[in-house]
Amino acid sequence: MASSLLTSDSAATHPGTAQHTSGPRTLAQRFDAVRAQTEHLCVPLDTEDYVVSSMADVSPTKWHLAHTSWFFETFVLGPHAPEYVSPNPRYAYLFNSYYVQAGERHCRAKRGLVTRPTVREVFEYRAHVNEAMRDLLERLRDDPQHPAHRLIELGLHHEQQHQELLVTDIKHVFWMNPLRPVYRERPQGASLATTELKWRSFAGGVHRVGHEGDGFAFDNEGPAHREFLEDFVLASRLVTNGEYLEFMRDGGYERSELWLSPGLAIVQDGGWKAPFYWEREGDDWTEFTLAGTRPVALNEPVCHVSYYEADAFARWAKRRLPTEAEWEVAARGAPVEGTFVESERFHPAPARATRDGEHALAQLYGDVWQWTQSAYVGYPGFKPDTGAIGEYNGKWMADQWVLRGASCATPESHARLTYRNFFPSDARWQFMGIRLADHA
Ligand SMILES: [Fe+2]
């Protein structure tokens, strides 16, 4: 069954290419665009693809489609549309992810065992929620101060996060299939030379970091606060596959002095010899992409590396990872541009040479999330919201690292200077890469 048969009414507004969700549009228009984009990402899929969970971190596509609808149902329609009736009250149990205060929930590890509701029924659920949300948005149109606006905005950014997870999760699902299916064809890249890496200097001192002012941000991006930085330098572009291969060929994965102790244990016990999705073919390496298996391109950013690998590479290079404050101070003023999901490349792209007048740092946004050496903790004065919605970010501030920038699976309108992504040290299935830093 082709997914085009399954898409709900929100996709009817979709022209067949990814929609940009930025721009001065109304909340109702942005709601339609974001909901349609989620379904647009499903167009290459067939029914069987929607159901599989290929590892503990991976949720089925069907679950992402339903969970993002559950979010609007639970946090917007529940409190603000008293006439709303769910098509199945048990969906609240099936599609709650981790919100303890929102009630009991299905076990995450068993999401891939759920064949009902069917894919078609999940699309019908989305259409049902869309219809109720459009009615509510119409009612709210002349009441911009209504508290539901903020929750709808949060729901849209939440759905964009799941759009990225949908892409990275289906990549892992396809990787687990020996046929190595293609999600979206991509022309072979022209062979480009690797752009020269330059070291850009930034002045230390007391800097203001974190979100302030108008515009959406997650609660974990604030409060804005002062941080003291020493003078530092940042690499002008991301670490390439070619540079990472030098690390590998220099025994990088075997040299214990390069590794944090838990990282070395994973390398040894898990047999890590290369980034995730890489496979050896004779003397060469290939990598699995959403366009199928390709030779590793030396000038593309290295991708699908864990914090441990990023840290070991930096130590081998006699550099270090940036702190998140350094990244933010250095990136301030740079345009939010790069290889985002709208490119439909679904793979990071080589850096191009910086032109005169451009920001000194290339590849700040898009391509791959950049590991920092900053632990994911609350900023000074951080207070999560009260109630279940306060569980969104705050309760995950343990044993994770901050990543900055955005990736080739991130919607462009979802990327911003103060965004704090976060993952544990051993996570590799997201589009994660490396930008080096050093003391000045
Ligand atoms: Fe979620």
Coordinates of C-alpha atoms and ligand atoms in Angstrom, one line a residue:
M1 CA 0.0 0.0 0.0
A2 CA 1.6 3.2 -1.1
S3 CA 1.8 5.9 1.6
S4 CA 0.3 8.4 -0.8
L5 CA -3.0 6.5 -0.3
L6 CA -2.7 6.8 3.4
T7 CA -1.9 10.5 4.0
S8 CA -4.6 12.5 5.8
D9 CA -6.1 15.7 4.6
S10 CA -3.2 17.8 5.8
A11 CA -1.2 16.4 3.0
A12 CA -3.7 17.6 0.5
T13 CA -2.2 21.0 0.8
H14 CA 1.3 19.6 0.1
P15 CA 2.7 20.3 -3.4
G16 CA 5.0 17.2 -3.3
T17 CA 8.1 18.8 -2.1
A18 CA 9.2 19.7 1.4
Q19 CA 7.6 22.9 2.7
H20 CA 9.6 25.5 4.5
T21 CA 7.8 26.5 7.7
S22 CA 9.6 29.7 8.3
G23 CA 8.2 33.1 7.4
P24 CA 5.6 35.4 8.6
R25 CA 2.7 33.1 8.5
T26 CA -0.2 32.5 10.8
L27 CA -0.1 29.8 13.5
A28 CA -2.9 28.0 11.6
Q29 CA -0.9 28.0 8.4
R30 CA 2.2 26.8 10.1
F31 CA 0.2 24.1 11.8
D32 CA -0.9 22.8 8.4
A33 CA 2.6 23.1 7.0
V34 CA 4.3 21.2 9.8
R35 CA 1.6 18.5 9.9
A36 CA 1.9 18.1 6.1
Q37 CA 5.7 17.9 6.2
T38 CA 5.6 14.9 8.7
E39 CA 3.4 13.1 6.2
H40 CA 5.6 14.2 3.3
L41 CA 8.5 12.4 4.9
C42 CA 6.5 9.2 4.8
V43 CA 5.9 9.3 1.0
P44 CA 8.9 7.0 0.2
L45 CA 7.6 4.4 2.7
D46 CA 5.4 1.4 2.3
T47 CA 3.1 0.0 4.9
E48 CA 5.5 -2.6 6.3
D49 CA 8.1 0.1 6.9
Y50 CA 5.9 2.0 9.4
V51 CA 5.7 -0.8 12.0
V52 CA 9.3 -1.8 12.8
S53 CA 11.4 -0.8 15.8
S54 CA 14.9 -1.9 15.0
M55 CA 16.5 -1.1 18.4
A56 CA 15.6 0.4 21.7
D57 CA 16.2 4.0 20.6
V58 CA 14.1 3.6 17.4
S59 CA 10.4 4.2 17.3
P60 CA 8.2 2.9 14.5
T61 CA 7.2 5.6 12.0
K62 CA 3.6 4.8 12.8
W63 CA 4.3 5.6 16.4
H64 CA 5.8 9.0 15.5
L65 CA 2.8 9.9 13.5
A66 CA 0.4 9.0 16.3
H67 CA 2.5 10.3 19.2
T68 CA 2.7 13.8 17.7
S69 CA -1.1 13.8 17.3
W70 CA -1.5 12.6 20.9
F71 CA 0.6 15.6 22.0
F72 CA -1.9 18.0 20.5
E73 CA -4.8 15.9 21.8
T74 CA -3.4 15.8 25.4
F75 CA -1.8 19.2 25.9
V76 CA -4.0 21.4 23.6
L77 CA -7.4 19.9 22.8
G78 CA -7.8 18.3 26.3
P79 CA -7.7 21.5 28.2
H80 CA -8.9 24.0 25.6
A81 CA -11.5 22.1 23.4
P82 CA -14.0 20.6 25.9
E83 CA -16.1 19.2 23.0
Y84 CA -13.2 17.1 21.6
V85 CA -13.7 13.4 21.6
S86 CA -10.8 11.0 20.9
P87 CA -11.4 8.3 18.3
N88 CA -10.1 5.8 20.9
P89 CA -9.4 6.8 24.5
R90 CA -6.8 3.9 24.7
Y91 CA -4.6 5.9 22.3
A92 CA -3.7 8.0 25.3
Y93 CA -2.0 4.9 26.8
L94 CA -0.4 3.7 23.5
F95 CA 1.0 7.0 22.4
N96 CA 2.2 8.7 25.5
S97 CA 5.9 8.7 25.4
Y98 CA 7.3 9.5 28.8
Y99 CA 4.9 12.0 30.5
V100 CA 4.3 10.4 33.9
Q101 CA 1.9 13.1 35.0
A102 CA -0.2 12.5 31.8
G103 CA -1.0 8.9 32.9
E104 CA 0.1 5.3 32.4
R105 CA 1.8 4.5 29.1
H106 CA 2.8 1.6 26.9
C107 CA 6.3 0.2 27.3
R108 CA 8.8 1.9 24.9
A109 CA 10.6 -1.3 24.1
K110 CA 7.4 -2.9 22.8
R111 CA 6.4 -0.1 20.4
G112 CA 7.4 -2.3 17.5
L113 CA 5.0 -5.1 18.5
V114 CA 1.9 -3.0 18.0
T115 CA 0.2 -3.8 14.7
R116 CA -3.1 -2.1 15.6
P117 CA -4.2 0.6 15.1
T118 CA -3.2 0.0 11.5
V119 CA -1.3 2.6 9.5
R120 CA -4.5 3.7 7.9
E121 CA -6.1 4.2 11.2
V122 CA -3.2 6.2 12.4
F123 CA -3.5 8.5 9.4
E124 CA -7.2 8.8 10.2
Y125 CA -6.3 9.7 13.8
R126 CA -4.0 12.4 12.5
A127 CA -6.9 13.8 10.3
H128 CA -9.3 13.7 13.2
V129 CA -6.8 15.7 15.4
N130 CA -6.1 18.1 12.5
E131 CA -9.8 18.8 12.1
A132 CA -10.3 19.6 15.8
M133 CA -7.1 21.7 15.9
R134 CA -8.2 23.7 12.9
D135 CA -11.6 24.4 14.6
L136 CA -9.7 25.5 17.7
L137 CA -7.2 27.7 15.8
E138 CA -10.2 29.4 14.1
R139 CA -11.7 30.1 17.5
L140 CA -8.4 31.4 18.8
R141 CA -7.7 33.6 15.8
D142 CA -8.8 36.8 17.5
D143 CA -7.4 36.0 20.9
P144 CA -3.6 36.0 20.5
Q145 CA -3.1 36.1 24.3
H146 CA -4.9 32.8 24.8
P147 CA -2.6 30.3 26.6
A148 CA -3.3 27.6 23.9
H149 CA -1.2 29.5 21.4
R150 CA 2.0 28.8 23.4
L151 CA 1.1 25.1 23.7
I152 CA 0.3 24.8 19.9
E153 CA 3.7 26.4 19.2
L154 CA 5.3 23.9 21.5
G155 CA 3.4 21.1 19.7
L156 CA 4.7 22.2 16.3
H157 CA 8.3 22.3 17.5
H158 CA 7.7 18.9 19.2
E159 CA 6.5 17.6 15.9
Q160 CA 9.5 18.9 14.1
Q161 CA 11.8 17.1 16.6
H162 CA 9.9 13.9 15.7
Q163 CA 10.3 14.6 12.0
E164 CA 14.0 14.4 12.5
L165 CA 13.7 11.2 14.6
L166 CA 11.4 9.7 11.9
V167 CA 14.2 10.2 9.4
T168 CA 17.0 8.9 11.6
D169 CA 14.8 6.0 12.8
I170 CA 13.9 4.8 9.3
K171 CA 17.6 5.0 8.4
H172 CA 18.3 2.5 11.2
V173 CA 15.3 0.3 10.2
F174 CA 16.6 0.1 6.6
W175 CA 20.1 -0.5 7.8
M176 CA 18.9 -3.6 9.7
N177 CA 17.5 -4.9 6.4
P178 CA 20.1 -6.9 4.4
L179 CA 18.5 -5.5 1.2
R180 CA 19.6 -2.1 2.4
P181 CA 16.6 -0.3 0.9
V182 CA 16.8 3.3 -0.6
Y183 CA 14.7 5.9 1.1
R184 CA 15.3 8.6 -1.4
E185 CA 17.7 8.5 -4.4
R186 CA 20.4 11.1 -4.5
P187 CA 22.8 11.9 -7.3
Q188 CA 26.4 10.9 -6.8
G189 CA 28.2 14.1 -5.6
A190 CA 30.7 15.7 -7.8
S191 CA 34.1 15.0 -6.4
L192 CA 35.1 18.2 -4.6
A193 CA 38.4 19.0 -3.0
T194 CA 38.3 19.2 0.8
T195 CA 38.1 22.8 1.9
E196 CA 41.1 23.9 3.9
L197 CA 40.5 24.0 7.7
K198 CA 41.3 27.3 9.3
W199 CA 41.4 28.2 12.9
R200 CA 39.2 31.2 13.8
S201 CA 40.0 33.2 17.0
F202 CA 37.4 34.5 19.4
A203 CA 37.9 36.8 22.4
G204 CA 37.2 35.5 25.9
G205 CA 35.6 37.5 28.6
V206 CA 32.1 37.6 30.0
H207 CA 29.5 36.7 27.4
R208 CA 25.8 36.4 27.5
V209 CA 24.5 32.9 26.6
G210 CA 21.0 31.4 26.2
H211 CA 17.7 32.5 24.8
E212 CA 16.1 35.8 25.6
G213 CA 13.5 38.0 23.9
D214 CA 10.7 37.1 21.5
G215 CA 10.6 34.0 19.5
F216 CA 10.1 30.4 20.4
A217 CA 12.6 28.5 22.4
F218 CA 12.4 25.4 24.5
D219 CA 12.6 26.0 28.3
N220 CA 16.1 24.5 28.5
E221 CA 17.5 27.3 26.3
G222 CA 17.1 29.8 29.1
P223 CA 17.4 31.8 31.2
A224 CA 20.0 33.9 29.4
H225 CA 23.0 34.3 31.7
R226 CA 26.6 35.3 31.8
E227 CA 29.5 32.9 31.2
F228 CA 33.2 33.6 31.4
L229 CA 35.3 32.2 28.6
E230 CA 39.0 32.2 28.0
D231 CA 40.2 33.2 24.5
F232 CA 39.5 30.2 22.2
V233 CA 39.7 29.1 18.6
L234 CA 37.2 27.0 16.6
A235 CA 37.7 25.1 13.4
S236 CA 36.3 26.9 10.4
R237 CA 34.4 23.7 9.2
L238 CA 33.4 20.2 10.4
V239 CA 35.8 17.3 10.6
T240 CA 35.7 15.3 7.3
N241 CA 35.6 11.6 6.7
G242 CA 39.1 11.9 5.2
E243 CA 40.4 13.3 8.5
Y244 CA 38.6 10.7 10.5
L245 CA 40.1 7.9 8.3
E246 CA 43.6 9.3 9.2
F247 CA 42.6 8.8 12.9
M248 CA 41.4 5.2 12.1
R249 CA 44.6 4.4 10.1
D250 CA 46.7 5.7 12.9
G251 CA 45.2 3.1 15.2
G252 CA 42.7 5.5 16.7
Y253 CA 40.3 2.8 17.8
E254 CA 43.1 0.6 19.4
R255 CA 45.0 3.3 21.3
S256 CA 43.7 3.3 24.9
E257 CA 45.4 6.6 25.7
L258 CA 42.9 8.4 23.4
W259 CA 39.8 7.1 25.0
L260 CA 37.6 7.8 28.0
S261 CA 37.4 4.6 30.1
P262 CA 33.7 3.8 29.4
G263 CA 34.2 4.6 25.7
L264 CA 37.2 2.2 25.5
A265 CA 35.0 -0.5 27.1
I266 CA 32.4 0.0 24.4
V267 CA 34.9 0.1 21.6
Q268 CA 36.4 -3.2 22.9
D269 CA 33.2 -5.0 23.9
G270 CA 31.2 -3.7 20.9
G271 CA 33.9 -4.1 18.3
W272 CA 33.7 -0.5 17.2
K273 CA 36.2 0.1 14.4
A274 CA 34.6 3.0 12.5
P275 CA 31.6 5.3 12.6
F276 CA 28.2 3.7 12.7
Y277 CA 26.9 2.7 9.2
W278 CA 30.4 2.2 7.9
E279 CA 31.4 -1.1 6.4
R280 CA 34.8 -2.3 5.2
E281 CA 35.1 -3.4 1.6
G282 CA 38.7 -4.6 1.0
D283 CA 40.9 -1.6 1.6
D284 CA 38.1 0.8 1.3
W285 CA 35.1 1.8 3.4
T286 CA 31.5 2.3 2.4
E287 CA 28.7 4.0 4.5
F288 CA 25.0 3.3 4.5
T289 CA 23.0 6.4 3.6
L290 CA 19.3 7.1 3.0
A291 CA 20.2 6.8 -0.7
G292 CA 21.7 3.3 -0.2
T293 CA 25.3 2.2 0.4
R294 CA 27.9 4.6 -1.0
P295 CA 31.7 4.8 -0.9
V296 CA 32.8 7.0 1.9
A297 CA 33.3 10.5 0.5
L298 CA 36.5 12.0 2.0
N299 CA 35.3 15.6 1.8
E300 CA 31.9 15.0 3.6
P301 CA 31.6 15.6 7.3
V302 CA 32.1 12.5 9.4
C303 CA 28.8 11.5 10.8
H304 CA 27.2 9.0 13.2
V305 CA 30.0 9.2 15.7
S306 CA 29.4 9.0 19.5
Y307 CA 30.6 11.5 22.1
Y308 CA 33.3 9.0 22.9
E309 CA 34.6 8.9 19.3
A310 CA 34.4 12.7 19.0
D311 CA 36.4 13.1 22.2
A312 CA 39.0 10.5 21.1
F313 CA 39.4 12.0 17.7
A314 CA 39.9 15.5 19.3
R315 CA 42.5 14.0 21.6
W316 CA 44.3 12.3 18.7
A317 CA 44.2 15.7 16.8
K318 CA 45.7 17.4 19.9
R319 CA 42.6 19.6 20.1
R320 CA 39.4 19.4 22.1
L321 CA 35.6 19.7 21.6
P322 CA 34.1 23.1 22.1
T323 CA 31.9 24.0 25.1
E324 CA 28.4 25.0 24.2
A325 CA 29.0 28.5 25.3
E326 CA 32.0 28.8 23.0
W327 CA 29.9 27.5 20.1
E328 CA 27.1 29.9 20.8
V329 CA 29.4 32.9 21.2
A330 CA 31.2 32.0 18.0
A331 CA 28.0 31.4 16.0
R332 CA 26.3 34.6 17.0
G333 CA 25.5 36.6 14.0
A334 CA 25.9 33.8 11.5
P335 CA 22.9 33.1 9.2
V336 CA 20.9 30.0 9.9
E337 CA 21.7 28.3 6.7
G338 CA 23.1 24.9 5.6
T339 CA 22.0 21.4 4.6
F340 CA 18.6 20.9 6.2
V341 CA 15.9 18.4 5.7
E342 CA 14.3 20.6 3.0
S343 CA 17.3 19.9 0.8
E344 CA 16.0 16.3 0.7
R345 CA 19.7 15.2 0.6
F346 CA 19.3 13.3 3.9
H347 CA 23.1 13.3 4.2
P348 CA 25.7 15.9 5.2
A349 CA 27.3 17.8 2.4
P350 CA 31.0 18.9 2.0
A351 CA 31.9 22.4 3.2
R352 CA 32.4 24.9 0.5
A353 CA 35.1 27.6 0.7
T354 CA 34.0 30.6 2.7
R355 CA 33.5 33.7 0.6
D356 CA 34.6 37.3 1.5
G357 CA 32.1 38.9 3.8
E358 CA 30.7 35.6 5.0
H359 CA 30.8 34.4 8.6
A360 CA 34.1 32.9 9.5
L361 CA 32.6 29.5 10.4
A362 CA 31.1 27.2 7.8
Q363 CA 28.6 24.4 8.5
L364 CA 27.3 25.9 11.8
Y365 CA 23.8 24.7 11.0
G366 CA 22.6 21.7 9.1
D367 CA 24.7 18.7 8.0
V368 CA 25.5 17.2 11.5
W369 CA 24.8 18.1 15.1
Q370 CA 28.1 19.0 16.8
W371 CA 29.1 17.4 20.0
T372 CA 30.2 19.8 22.7
Q373 CA 32.1 19.0 25.9
S374 CA 29.2 20.6 27.9
A375 CA 27.1 18.4 30.2
Y376 CA 23.4 18.8 29.6
V377 CA 22.3 20.6 32.8
G378 CA 20.0 23.4 33.5
Y379 CA 21.3 27.0 33.1
P380 CA 21.5 29.1 36.3
G381 CA 17.9 29.8 37.3
F382 CA 16.4 27.2 35.1
K383 CA 12.9 26.2 36.1
P384 CA 10.8 23.7 34.1
D385 CA 7.1 24.4 33.6
T386 CA 4.7 23.0 36.2
G387 CA 2.6 20.0 35.3
A388 CA 3.3 17.2 32.7
I389 CA 4.6 19.6 30.1
G390 CA 7.5 20.4 32.5
E391 CA 8.7 16.8 31.9
Y392 CA 9.6 17.8 28.3
N393 CA 13.2 18.7 28.9
G394 CA 14.1 19.1 32.6
K395 CA 13.9 15.5 33.7
W396 CA 16.5 14.5 31.1
M397 CA 19.3 16.6 32.6
A398 CA 21.5 13.6 33.6
D399 CA 24.3 11.7 31.9
Q400 CA 23.9 13.5 28.5
W401 CA 26.0 15.9 26.5
V402 CA 24.8 19.0 24.6
L403 CA 25.0 19.1 20.8
R404 CA 24.7 22.4 18.9
G405 CA 23.8 23.4 15.4
A406 CA 21.4 21.2 13.5
S407 CA 21.5 18.3 11.0
C408 CA 20.5 17.4 7.5
A409 CA 17.4 15.8 9.0
T410 CA 16.4 19.0 10.9
P411 CA 13.7 21.4 9.5
E412 CA 15.3 24.7 8.7
S413 CA 12.8 26.6 10.8
H414 CA 13.7 24.4 13.8
A415 CA 17.3 25.5 13.9
R416 CA 18.5 28.5 16.0
L417 CA 21.5 29.9 17.8
T418 CA 20.5 28.8 21.3
Y419 CA 19.1 25.3 20.5
R420 CA 20.4 22.6 22.9
N421 CA 20.1 19.1 21.6
F422 CA 21.3 16.3 23.9
F423 CA 22.2 12.7 23.8
P424 CA 24.1 10.1 25.9
S425 CA 27.8 9.5 25.3
D426 CA 27.3 6.3 23.2
A427 CA 24.5 7.5 20.9
R428 CA 25.4 7.3 17.3
W429 CA 22.2 6.9 15.2
Q430 CA 21.5 10.6 14.9
F431 CA 23.4 12.7 12.4
M432 CA 26.2 13.6 14.8
G433 CA 29.6 15.0 14.0
I434 CA 32.6 16.9 15.2
R435 CA 33.9 20.5 15.1
L436 CA 37.2 20.9 16.9
A437 CA 38.2 23.7 19.3
D438 CA 41.2 24.7 21.2
H439 CA 42.5 27.3 23.6
A440 CA 43.9 30.3 21.9
Ligands
FE1 FE 7.7 13.4 21.8

